[in-house]
Structure formats: structure tokens, C-alpha cells
Amino acid sequence: MIKLALIQHKCQLDIAENINLISKQIEVAAQAGANLILLQELHNSVYFCQQEVTDNFDLAETIPGSSTEHYSQLAKQYNLVIVTSLFEKRAKGLYHNTAVVLDTDGSIAGKYRKMHIPDDPGFYEKYYFTPGDLGFEPITTSIGKLGVLICWDQWYPEAARIMALKGADILLYPTAIGWDLNDDDAEQQRQLNAWITIQRSHAVSNGLYMASCNRTGFEVEAADSSTGINFWGNSFIAGPQGEVISQASNDKAEIIYADIDFNQTEKVRRVWPYLRDRRIDNYKDILKRYID
Amino acid sequence: MIKLALIQHKCQLDIAENINLISKQIEVAAQAGANLILLQELHNSVYFCQQEVTDNFDLAETIPGSSTEHYSQLAKQYNLVIVTSLFEKRAKGLYHNTAVVLDTDGSIAGKYRKMHIPDDPGFYEKYYFTPGDLGFEPITTSIGKLGVLICWDQWYPEAARIMALKGADILLYPTAIGWDLNDDDAEQQRQLNAWITIQRSHAVSNGLYMASCNRTGFEVEAADSSTGINFWGNSFIAGPQGEVISQASNDKAEIIYADIDFNQTEKVRRVWPYLRDRRIDNYKDILKRYID
């Protein structure tokens, strides 16, 4: 049995303050018995992609680097696995949105570079992040194989499926998603429900646990303080039938937990044997952009 | 604008009685303004796959045949499109689970042969149905391109995705799914929720309307009247953000309706452009059974 903890929080402009908060929350989770910590996307800073600003590349860091060093120490100190989400500086002028998994011995178990990069008003990620080139590879740790994906990836069944076919024990999504102030309540609710539904569906179709850790709080857009993103929280953990086990509020910093038994996947897949019946002889059109 | 109607009902042993009921309900739906009718899976008979019985192959019929002729006449008479679900006799000893779409002029617009065939206690479909060999092809009708899939297909994101990539305007699932009497309430609820979640997710990930028409009522297993399947109804229609527009009860025969505007797909996909960002360069592992 694994105890999984998701740390949902609001980010401040001061990076040291964020790292300090997260470190304290990791300690709280460790004392509650957590073995596996999932942090939200780009947890060390505000969501800088609201605008295209060249100086924001200063926020990027190497991997390994100061953040991996810091969280490695915590992982070792508390004997747990931490899934971090960092702005990676890979080379001069070459950046990725990268999750780094730190194992209980403080080593880097592996990294995942976000494969699907969004771009829409307020989320200018294609400006900052080169699409990942490491593919969809679960990261082997001392507590299991982690199918780490990031935010926009969560809308793609293909990503979850490949992680499952490669033996992932669980799907984990660091996330930064929120509401546009211009959308009415009904539209905001549809968006939140769609987000929960699509991620639960990956648990269902693959018979896997999944967890998604999102930030909360309103973050103003630097250039126009009348607008910004209201990050919708709602971090949650679902079981291998897509059942929600634990869910955070939309507007509070909190830690949510779930006890996870990876053997449930075997039990669920015996009753719902989707992997047995896949028509792999007829899926090749998935490799096309569109069929016209 | 299209008015879609789903006809959910209980099936009797007498086939003529079922066809008579369905025909009357089609008339009711037509009078309510329906342009498109979705029937449940294998609607002409009880769900005979509860047991493996050689004589049940007598239920199969050719396509075209008496059922397509009957429903063709209704389609033409009421000027609507009907999605039927039939037990197809293709050749001596060769059978499929096949949906046939009848257009407003009474012609056969096309057929889809169920690609993913389940097999578990009470659902011995691998005994009866040869897996489909027509692939995932939307059926072009006078009111739009219909992405018709059948029951077990609904658990596979691959099937929905290929239909979307081939230009389907809507995903339609004739279904026969129910509860095992031996499962407790919590498990029954998890299964129903998983079924709703996975299908709503196909609407979300592809920005398409979807509808699923399931049978209702308890059907006893012929050889052992102490057991059987409690078909869970809950036929429903969802919009292109996965939002449920209309949903039937679990235990009543009823017709549910929704007004459908295929242009919503364009609007939703502009805001949620998943098709733009698919990593088709990295999906080839989906064509494998498992990666080990």
C-alpha cells in the first residue's frame, strides 16, 4: 500500500516563499505517512505563461540543478518519492516543461518532458516550451512505475494508453488550469467537469489509479491587472474504475491523500479486460493528423 | 439543427412484439420532430448472449433482410434516419453484431460491424459474433456523418478518435449493459459511473456530441431462472464538452431527446484545440498489444 499526497496551493511572486511553503507541506504529508508526493505544475513560481515575456526565461533552471537538489534532499530526508514540475533550461535558448521524479534515496529516478504543448489566450506555452522529445515513458521508482504526464497531456487518451501499455502503475498529472473571468458560470462548470471527466476516463480505460494536482488562487496578468486566471484547484485522486477517492476544493490550499493499492489494477482488469480486446490491427489511422 | 431521439425499452421473448413496440415508439419520436433515431443494441430480441446456445444463431438475419426492410419503410415514411442494431448472418456459420443506418429515403446508408467483442460471464459475445472487418468508418447520411460504434467499443478511446479523425459529426452507441445481481450497490454504482464517464470523455477529447442507447429491464437467464442481467438503462446524450444534455432512468422504457447543432463542434474545438496538438510522431506504440 502506498499513501499518495497531492499538495495544492496558491503561488506567490517570490519563488523562495513558494519553495518554503511546499517544503513545509511535504513535511506535513510525510508526517501523515505519505510515500508519494505529487506537486502542481510549475509549482515554484506564478504561472508566467500568461504573457510572452523574454525575461521570463530567467526562471528556467538546469536539471539537475538547484530545485532538483532541494527536493532530492527532502525526498531522502522523509523517505518518499516526489514528483516535481520544473521549467527546464536544456541549452541556451532551449527550454522544456519537465517533471522530475526524485526517489527515496534522493536520486533522480527520471524525468518527463511535456509532450503536448497548449497555446491559447493566457496560456502561451508554445512560446516557452519546446515539445518533449522523451516520448511517453513511465518512470521506475522504488515504489512503482509512475506514468507522469503534464497538464495539456491530460486531454489525450493516447498519452495515458501508451503509459499503461508500458506498465505504468499510476497516472500522475501536475497541472495549472483555471477559469477565464469572461466565461459565465455555466461555461466554467462545463470546463471543470470536462477536465475531471477526461482524466477519470483514463483511469477507466486503463484500469489504473490516477491523480491530478492543480494550483489554486487568482493570478493577475502582469501587464493588465484587470485580468488574469482563476486557477480552479479541484486536485483529485481516482481509483482504477474512475471513482473519485479524494478531491480538493476549488479555492483553498490543501493536501489531499489516498491509500493506493496497485494490485487493484489486476482485479479491475480481470473484470473489465479492455486490454485483451484492443483491435491493434485497426488503429493505424491514429497516427494521422486527419483523414481526408 | 437535428432532433435526436433515443428509444430505451425492455425486450420481450416475442420478437414481433419488440418490433411492434419499437415501430410505435419511432412514430411517437417522429411526431415529436425527431430526425435521427438511435435504437439500443440487438433491440429486436432479448439479449441471447447470456448463454452459448447453438440454436440462437437462428435469430440472425441477412443484411439486407426483413429487419432492414421494415425499418427502411419507417425511415422513409417518417423522413428520418434510423440507427438499427442487428444480429447479422453474413454467410453460413459467420455472424456479426452489426449496426445498419437507414436514410430518410429508405436506403441503407451504411453498416458498421462491432469491432471490439466482449466476453465475460453472462456476455458470451465471442461465441456469437465474428469481430468486425469494416474498420471504424463513419456512415454518411443526408443529415450528417454518423460515427456509429457498438457497446464494448464504447470503452475504447481509439475507436472514438478514429471516427473523429474521419469526420464523424456525432458518436452513437447502441448498447446492452447491465448489473450482475451478485455485485453490491457500491460496485454497481462504480460500474454505471465508469460507463457514463468513459463515453462522456469521447465527447470531450474529440469535441463531438455523443449518445448511448441502452436497454432496460431484468432478463432472466434461460437455463437458470435464479440469475440474469438487470440492464441499467440510463441512455444519455452529451454535448461536445461532455456535458450531459438528456438522460433516461435506469428502469423505465422511455424516449429521450436532444436538439443537436453540429456547428457546436467547430466552436468547442476552437477553444479546446486538441486536434491541433496531437503528437502523431509519438503514438505508434498504440499499435502494440503491450510493450514489454
XYZ file of C-alpha atoms in Angstrom:
584
model
C 0.000 0.000 0.000
C 1.186 3.492 -0.930
C -0.045 6.705 0.634
C -0.268 9.352 -2.059
C -0.406 13.056 -1.188
C -1.236 15.959 -3.506
C -0.139 19.424 -2.429
C -2.447 22.090 -3.850
C -1.529 25.715 -3.201
C -1.544 29.278 -4.416
C 1.730 30.651 -5.767
C 3.285 33.968 -4.756
C 5.599 36.130 -6.850
C 8.511 35.300 -4.552
C 9.962 31.936 -5.553
C 11.733 31.298 -2.242
C 8.414 31.764 -0.473
C 6.766 29.126 -2.706
C 9.572 26.627 -2.212
C 9.451 27.224 1.516
C 5.692 26.612 1.613
C 5.953 23.438 -0.482
C 8.795 22.130 1.685
C 6.723 22.610 4.817
C 3.752 20.866 3.208
C 5.960 17.950 2.183
C 6.949 17.644 5.829
C 3.269 17.648 6.850
C 2.483 14.962 4.278
C 5.467 12.887 5.375
C 4.292 13.029 8.974
C 0.876 11.860 7.773
C 2.592 8.817 6.284
C 2.832 9.784 2.611
C 5.176 7.732 0.409
C 4.486 9.583 -2.804
C 4.030 13.346 -3.268
C 2.580 14.935 -6.383
C 3.159 18.673 -6.790
C 1.281 21.003 -9.100
C 2.645 22.160 -12.467
C 5.464 24.738 -12.300
C 4.927 24.914 -8.546
C 7.922 27.125 -7.790
C 6.529 30.263 -9.445
C 3.399 32.033 -10.594
C 2.134 30.830 -13.970
C 4.369 33.050 -16.084
C 2.875 31.901 -19.404
C 0.028 34.417 -19.156
C 2.222 36.640 -21.329
C 5.084 36.252 -23.761
C 7.986 37.975 -21.993
C 11.566 37.223 -22.933
C 12.906 37.820 -19.430
C 10.721 35.028 -18.096
C 13.245 32.560 -19.482
C 15.376 33.614 -16.499
C 13.037 31.467 -14.423
C 14.293 28.295 -16.112
C 16.891 26.086 -14.473
C 19.032 23.126 -15.383
C 18.201 19.540 -14.497
C 19.938 18.554 -12.295
C 20.016 21.981 -10.677
C 19.093 23.837 -7.549
C 15.458 22.672 -7.451
C 16.189 19.017 -8.038
C 18.899 19.266 -5.369
C 16.496 20.818 -2.875
C 13.635 18.371 -3.453
C 16.074 15.421 -3.589
C 17.165 16.236 -0.068
C 13.554 16.299 1.092
C 12.801 13.001 -0.657
C 15.754 11.374 1.086
C 15.101 13.030 4.447
C 11.462 11.896 4.543
C 11.989 8.622 2.640
C 9.383 9.355 -0.010
C 9.067 9.861 -3.766
C 8.419 13.405 -5.003
C 7.075 14.311 -8.450
C 8.219 17.871 -9.174
C 7.361 20.079 -12.138
C 10.077 22.444 -13.351
C 10.868 24.935 -16.092
C 13.877 23.218 -17.629
C 16.736 25.074 -19.286
C 18.219 22.388 -21.513
C 20.573 24.560 -23.551
C 20.905 28.208 -24.456
C 17.511 29.178 -25.872
C 16.059 25.661 -25.499
C 13.512 25.085 -22.755
C 11.037 22.406 -21.668
C 8.185 21.941 -19.217
C 9.594 18.998 -17.307
C 8.534 16.773 -14.439
C 11.381 15.292 -12.419
C 10.824 12.331 -10.119
C 13.042 12.067 -7.036
C 13.337 8.697 -5.363
C 13.541 7.865 -1.658
C 17.345 7.743 -1.778
C 17.483 11.275 -3.165
C 18.400 10.166 -6.673
C 16.700 11.408 -9.833
C 14.560 8.436 -10.878
C 13.737 10.002 -14.213
C 12.206 12.936 -15.993
C 9.315 13.520 -18.373
C 9.172 16.437 -20.798
C 5.637 17.639 -21.535
C 4.715 16.275 -24.965
C 1.512 18.176 -25.788
C 2.017 21.936 -25.537
C -1.071 24.168 -25.410
C -1.363 27.697 -26.657
C -4.362 29.882 -26.184
C -5.027 33.314 -24.741
C -3.433 33.466 -21.286
C -1.633 30.143 -21.771
C 1.176 30.987 -24.219
C 3.102 27.784 -23.651
C 4.245 27.261 -27.220
C 6.358 30.390 -26.763
C 8.171 28.976 -23.749
C 8.306 25.201 -24.083
C 9.805 23.054 -26.806
C 7.615 19.923 -27.140
C 9.075 16.959 -25.269
C 11.344 14.517 -27.072
C 11.494 11.736 -24.489
C 8.197 10.131 -25.505
C 5.721 8.596 -23.081
C 7.888 6.570 -20.704
C 6.872 5.587 -17.175
C 9.491 6.380 -14.559
C 10.609 3.440 -12.441
C 10.935 4.218 -8.737
C 11.353 2.197 -5.552
C 7.563 2.278 -5.035
C 6.313 1.602 -8.571
C 6.282 2.747 -12.206
C 4.911 6.262 -12.418
C 3.139 7.363 -15.600
C 3.920 11.056 -15.217
C 2.236 13.364 -17.736
C 1.691 17.117 -17.531
C -1.461 19.244 -17.788
C -2.440 19.527 -21.501
C -1.385 15.864 -21.879
C -4.388 15.045 -19.696
C -6.771 15.665 -22.615
C -5.107 12.985 -24.770
C -6.181 9.345 -24.298
C -3.205 8.351 -26.455
C -0.729 9.502 -23.794
C -2.449 7.625 -20.974
C -2.804 4.487 -23.100
C 0.875 4.347 -24.019
C 1.868 4.799 -20.374
C -0.452 1.904 -19.463
C 0.921 -0.315 -22.241
C 4.413 0.368 -20.903
C 3.433 -0.874 -17.471
C 2.668 2.313 -15.530
C 1.152 1.589 -12.103
C -0.489 5.001 -11.845
C -1.051 8.136 -13.952
C 0.082 11.428 -12.388
C -0.684 14.901 -13.788
C 0.884 18.093 -12.416
C -1.494 20.761 -13.707
C -2.119 24.505 -13.998
C -5.624 25.141 -15.272
C -8.155 27.789 -14.398
C -11.118 29.847 -15.393
C -11.186 32.818 -17.693
C -13.037 35.624 -15.892
C -15.034 36.322 -19.058
C -16.754 32.934 -19.081
C -20.097 32.637 -17.314
C -20.795 30.168 -14.510
C -22.335 27.524 -16.765
C -19.322 27.535 -19.092
C -16.903 27.431 -16.139
C -18.757 24.412 -14.752
C -18.703 22.639 -18.138
C -14.949 23.170 -18.349
C -14.260 21.884 -14.846
C -16.489 18.848 -15.426
C -14.814 18.117 -18.759
C -11.419 18.260 -17.044
C -12.466 15.839 -14.328
C -14.256 13.547 -16.805
C -11.405 13.171 -19.267
C -8.913 12.311 -16.534
C -11.235 9.853 -14.793
C -11.723 8.233 -18.198
C -8.008 7.420 -18.429
C -8.324 5.560 -15.129
C -11.333 3.677 -16.522
C -9.957 2.728 -19.928
C -6.646 1.556 -18.496
C -7.715 0.199 -15.105
C -5.235 2.476 -13.348
C -5.267 4.859 -10.420
C -4.764 8.481 -11.467
C -4.125 11.775 -9.708
C -4.105 15.357 -10.884
C -2.615 18.175 -8.809
C -3.705 21.675 -9.812
C -2.864 25.098 -8.434
C -5.446 27.359 -6.852
C -5.858 31.095 -6.422
C -6.216 34.060 -8.737
C -3.075 35.175 -10.535
C -3.189 38.592 -12.093
C -1.731 39.162 -15.530
C 1.326 41.358 -15.024
C 0.627 43.734 -17.919
C -3.079 44.215 -17.227
C -4.134 43.846 -13.612
C -7.825 43.860 -14.560
C -7.461 40.344 -15.902
C -5.812 37.041 -15.025
C -6.542 33.366 -14.392
C -8.588 31.967 -11.551
C -6.890 28.584 -11.075
C -9.618 26.143 -10.194
C -7.930 23.757 -7.757
C -10.044 20.588 -7.511
C -6.955 18.404 -7.371
C -8.218 14.842 -7.175
C -7.354 11.161 -6.974
C -9.378 8.453 -8.744
C -9.324 4.668 -8.486
C -8.986 2.198 -11.376
C -12.708 2.338 -12.161
C -12.502 6.116 -12.380
C -14.140 6.538 -8.975
C -13.084 9.746 -7.237
C -11.445 8.847 -3.925
C -10.383 12.296 -2.779
C -10.918 15.797 -4.117
C -9.739 19.250 -3.034
C -11.756 22.458 -3.003
C -11.527 24.937 -5.849
C -10.128 27.793 -3.779
C -8.130 26.540 -0.791
C -4.540 25.457 -0.270
C -4.727 21.914 0.999
C -3.189 18.478 0.978
C -5.336 15.538 -0.088
C -4.454 11.889 0.454
C -5.376 8.438 -0.761
C -4.238 4.949 0.117
C -3.326 3.236 -3.118
C -3.073 -0.490 -3.756
C -1.549 -1.133 -7.169
C -2.937 -4.701 -7.060
C -6.385 -3.223 -7.644
C -5.392 -2.840 -11.303
C -5.125 -6.617 -11.704
C -8.525 -7.114 -10.044
C -10.282 -4.459 -12.111
C -8.716 -5.566 -15.387
C -9.882 -9.170 -14.825
C -13.484 -7.970 -14.667
C -13.084 -5.298 -17.367
C -10.499 -6.790 -19.748
C -10.173 -3.917 -22.205
C -6.521 -4.654 -22.908
C -7.458 -8.157 -24.096
C -9.737 -6.932 -26.876
C -7.947 -3.929 -28.393
C -8.111 -4.013 -32.224
C -4.469 -3.150 -32.762
C -4.834 -4.368 -36.346
C -7.184 -1.442 -36.986
C -5.738 1.519 -35.078
C -3.137 2.792 -37.527
C -5.228 5.822 -38.520
C -4.489 7.226 -35.053
C -1.031 8.058 -36.398
C -2.549 10.547 -38.850
C -3.349 14.206 -38.314
C -6.719 13.854 -40.026
C -8.141 11.510 -42.603
C -9.464 13.422 -45.577
C -30.415 21.609 -36.143
C -31.140 17.911 -35.727
C -33.541 16.408 -33.201
C -32.073 13.178 -31.900
C -34.246 10.580 -30.168
C -33.099 7.531 -28.194
C -35.615 4.730 -27.672
C -34.895 2.826 -24.462
C -37.052 -0.207 -23.711
C -37.313 -3.635 -22.184
C -37.282 -6.590 -24.576
C -39.766 -9.458 -24.534
C -39.157 -13.016 -25.723
C -41.509 -12.463 -28.657
C -39.612 -10.704 -31.456
C -42.714 -9.436 -33.262
C -43.814 -7.783 -30.034
C -40.469 -5.955 -29.729
C -40.512 -4.784 -33.331
C -44.094 -3.612 -32.903
C -43.182 -1.627 -29.762
C -40.144 -0.046 -31.418
C -42.154 0.869 -34.511
C -44.750 2.630 -32.371
C -42.037 4.499 -30.473
C -40.441 5.590 -33.746
C -43.813 7.039 -34.711
C -44.004 8.881 -31.374
C -40.489 10.267 -31.854
C -41.285 11.294 -35.429
C -44.348 13.178 -34.251
C -42.134 14.927 -31.694
C -39.962 16.109 -34.584
C -37.076 13.657 -34.436
C -34.772 13.489 -37.475
C -32.438 10.842 -36.101
C -33.361 7.753 -34.080
C -30.869 5.660 -32.138
C -32.055 2.215 -31.043
C -30.473 0.028 -28.391
C -28.167 -2.891 -29.163
C -29.869 -6.005 -30.597
C -33.207 -4.329 -29.984
C -35.334 -6.964 -31.713
C -34.773 -9.691 -29.128
C -33.785 -10.446 -25.578
C -30.037 -10.429 -25.010
C -29.421 -14.014 -26.117
C -25.687 -13.917 -25.316
C -26.298 -14.790 -21.655
C -25.633 -18.375 -22.724
C -23.857 -20.210 -25.503
C -26.688 -21.968 -27.346
C -26.277 -23.120 -30.918
C -29.941 -22.621 -31.806
C -29.643 -18.904 -31.009
C -27.948 -18.464 -34.381
C -31.459 -18.859 -35.795
C -32.053 -15.290 -34.581
C -29.567 -13.933 -37.102
C -30.718 -12.423 -40.379
C -29.191 -11.214 -43.601
C -28.447 -7.578 -44.391
C -30.403 -6.502 -46.349
C -33.190 -8.636 -44.922
C -36.540 -8.461 -43.216
C -35.461 -6.065 -40.435
C -33.677 -3.608 -42.687
C -36.712 -3.699 -44.978
C -39.092 -2.974 -42.105
C -37.058 -0.128 -40.581
C -36.304 1.285 -44.053
C -40.001 1.730 -44.618
C -40.355 3.567 -41.318
C -37.353 5.785 -42.097
C -38.891 6.745 -45.422
C -42.432 7.087 -44.062
C -41.353 9.453 -41.286
C -38.481 11.115 -43.195
C -35.849 10.350 -40.581
C -32.606 8.454 -40.148
C -32.698 5.275 -38.051
C -29.673 3.552 -36.499
C -30.614 -0.100 -36.010
C -28.617 -2.865 -34.335
C -28.967 -6.352 -35.769
C -27.609 -9.877 -35.467
C -26.161 -10.282 -38.943
C -25.951 -13.599 -40.760
C -23.218 -12.941 -43.285
C -22.671 -16.479 -44.518
C -23.331 -19.994 -43.280
C -21.750 -20.092 -39.818
C -20.447 -16.496 -39.996
C -22.181 -13.866 -37.902
C -21.636 -10.267 -36.801
C -23.097 -7.757 -34.382
C -23.984 -5.064 -36.906
C -25.496 -1.593 -36.853
C -27.330 -0.611 -40.033
C -28.178 3.007 -40.779
C -31.288 3.705 -42.831
C -31.566 7.065 -44.519
C -34.626 9.273 -44.999
C -35.241 7.864 -48.482
C -35.345 4.341 -47.117
C -31.955 3.369 -48.479
C -29.239 1.651 -46.459
C -26.731 4.437 -45.824
C -24.169 2.031 -44.460
C -23.366 -0.537 -41.833
C -20.868 -0.937 -39.026
C -19.766 -4.298 -37.663
C -18.844 -4.260 -33.984
C -15.057 -4.278 -33.796
C -14.405 -4.944 -30.104
C -16.164 -8.102 -28.932
C -16.521 -8.688 -25.190
C -16.691 -11.999 -23.421
C -17.352 -12.418 -19.762
C -19.839 -14.361 -17.646
C -23.334 -13.597 -18.980
C -21.970 -11.783 -22.046
C -20.654 -14.599 -24.241
C -20.323 -12.485 -27.362
C -17.126 -14.041 -28.684
C -19.158 -17.193 -29.234
C -21.706 -15.437 -31.425
C -20.001 -12.559 -33.181
C -17.015 -12.541 -35.509
C -15.075 -9.302 -34.887
C -15.929 -6.626 -37.443
C -13.811 -6.271 -40.582
C -15.106 -2.946 -41.877
C -12.922 -0.800 -39.615
C -14.028 2.431 -37.978
C -15.823 4.286 -40.765
C -18.432 6.995 -40.212
C -21.611 6.476 -42.185
C -22.623 9.364 -44.427
C -26.334 10.206 -44.337
C -28.495 13.061 -45.536
C -28.246 14.675 -42.075
C -24.546 14.170 -41.305
C -21.715 11.691 -40.840
C -22.580 9.254 -38.088
C -19.789 7.655 -36.064
C -21.690 4.507 -35.160
C -19.962 2.188 -32.694
C -21.475 -0.594 -30.575
C -21.430 -1.231 -26.827
C -17.998 -2.693 -25.873
C -16.461 -0.261 -28.429
C -17.505 2.498 -26.032
C -14.649 1.638 -23.655
C -12.017 2.273 -26.348
C -10.822 5.847 -26.939
C -9.094 4.592 -30.090
C -12.429 3.858 -31.785
C -13.906 7.268 -30.995
C -10.718 9.050 -32.055
C -10.581 7.360 -35.454
C -14.240 8.180 -36.099
C -13.489 11.828 -35.238
C -10.409 11.915 -37.478
C -12.573 10.596 -40.319
C -15.004 13.453 -39.902
C -17.816 11.991 -37.809
C -20.325 14.639 -36.704
C -21.532 12.589 -33.736
C -20.721 9.336 -31.922
C -23.619 6.884 -31.492
C -23.526 3.753 -29.324
C -26.300 1.123 -29.340
C -25.672 -0.705 -26.058
C -26.728 -3.649 -23.892
C -25.122 -3.366 -20.473
C -26.428 -4.191 -17.041
C -25.730 -5.162 -13.500
C -24.772 -8.557 -12.196
C -27.089 -9.368 -9.287
C -24.117 -10.548 -7.233
C -22.444 -7.117 -7.142
C -23.260 -4.839 -4.220
C -24.714 -1.349 -4.606
C -21.366 0.436 -4.396
C -19.865 -1.734 -7.147
C -22.963 -1.297 -9.325
C -22.690 2.472 -8.938
C -18.966 2.450 -9.804
C -19.731 0.476 -12.972
C -22.536 2.781 -14.075
C -20.403 5.862 -13.397
C -17.456 4.379 -15.263
C -19.736 3.696 -18.245
C -21.048 7.260 -18.290
C -17.573 8.743 -17.711
C -15.773 6.884 -20.482
C -18.408 7.824 -23.062
C -18.589 11.465 -21.998
C -14.797 11.519 -22.318
C -15.016 10.656 -26.018
C -17.219 13.724 -26.480
C -14.631 15.818 -24.596
C -11.479 14.590 -26.310
C -12.985 14.911 -29.778
C -15.313 17.886 -29.346
C -18.271 15.825 -30.584
C -21.811 15.153 -29.468
C -22.355 11.556 -28.372
C -25.323 9.375 -27.498
C -25.643 5.938 -25.994
C -28.880 3.948 -26.085
C -29.097 1.083 -23.601
C -31.815 -1.442 -22.879
C -33.595 -1.622 -19.535
C -35.329 -4.330 -17.548
C -34.319 -7.625 -15.989
C -33.729 -10.506 -18.382
C -33.609 -13.921 -16.832
C -31.029 -16.427 -17.965
C -32.934 -19.178 -19.769
C -31.091 -22.107 -18.156
C -31.162 -20.777 -14.599
C -34.069 -18.521 -13.738
C -32.478 -17.529 -10.422
C -29.997 -15.366 -12.286
C -29.867 -12.923 -15.187
C -28.879 -9.368 -16.096
C -30.503 -6.217 -14.804
C -29.965 -3.895 -17.782
C -29.287 -0.471 -16.343
C -30.915 1.880 -18.857
C -29.505 5.384 -18.319
C -29.409 6.051 -22.050
C -27.966 9.524 -22.433
C -26.913 12.286 -24.801
C -23.876 14.520 -24.180
C -22.679 17.704 -25.861
C -19.192 18.339 -27.284
C -17.788 19.318 -23.873
C -19.083 16.057 -22.435
C -21.986 17.805 -20.717
C -24.995 15.523 -20.258
C -27.968 17.054 -22.065
C -30.524 14.340 -21.513
C -30.562 11.097 -19.540
C -33.086 8.298 -19.091
C -33.938 6.452 -15.889
C -32.371 3.116 -15.081
C -35.611 1.147 -15.073
C -38.236 2.678 -17.369
C -38.997 2.412 -21.061
C -38.753 5.943 -22.396
C -37.711 8.148 -25.279
C -35.196 10.912 -24.621
C -34.473 13.783 -26.987
C -31.875 16.442 -27.662
C -31.559 19.239 -30.186
C -28.174 18.893 -31.802
C -26.215 21.567 -33.645
C -23.196 20.038 -35.357
C -21.658 23.519 -35.637
C -21.004 23.387 -31.899
C -18.051 21.117 -32.694
C -16.311 23.924 -34.572
C -16.927 26.351 -31.702
C -15.725 23.975 -28.995
C -12.655 22.849 -30.954
C -11.568 26.488 -31.438
C -11.442 26.950 -27.664
C -10.106 23.451 -26.916
C -7.895 22.657 -29.942
C -6.842 19.125 -29.024
C -6.657 18.016 -32.653
C -4.062 20.729 -33.338
C -1.562 19.403 -30.799
C -1.711 15.618 -31.142
C 1.805 14.090 -31.094
C 1.237 11.754 -34.024
C 5.009 11.350 -34.285
C 4.941 9.571 -30.898
C 1.796 7.427 -30.897
C 2.987 4.328 -32.756
C 3.155 2.227 -29.566
C -0.653 2.293 -29.571
C -0.462 -0.284 -32.349
C 1.102 -2.798 -29.949
C -0.627 -5.254 -27.639
C 1.720 -4.416 -24.767
C 5.223 -3.055 -24.548
C 7.450 -5.382 -22.574
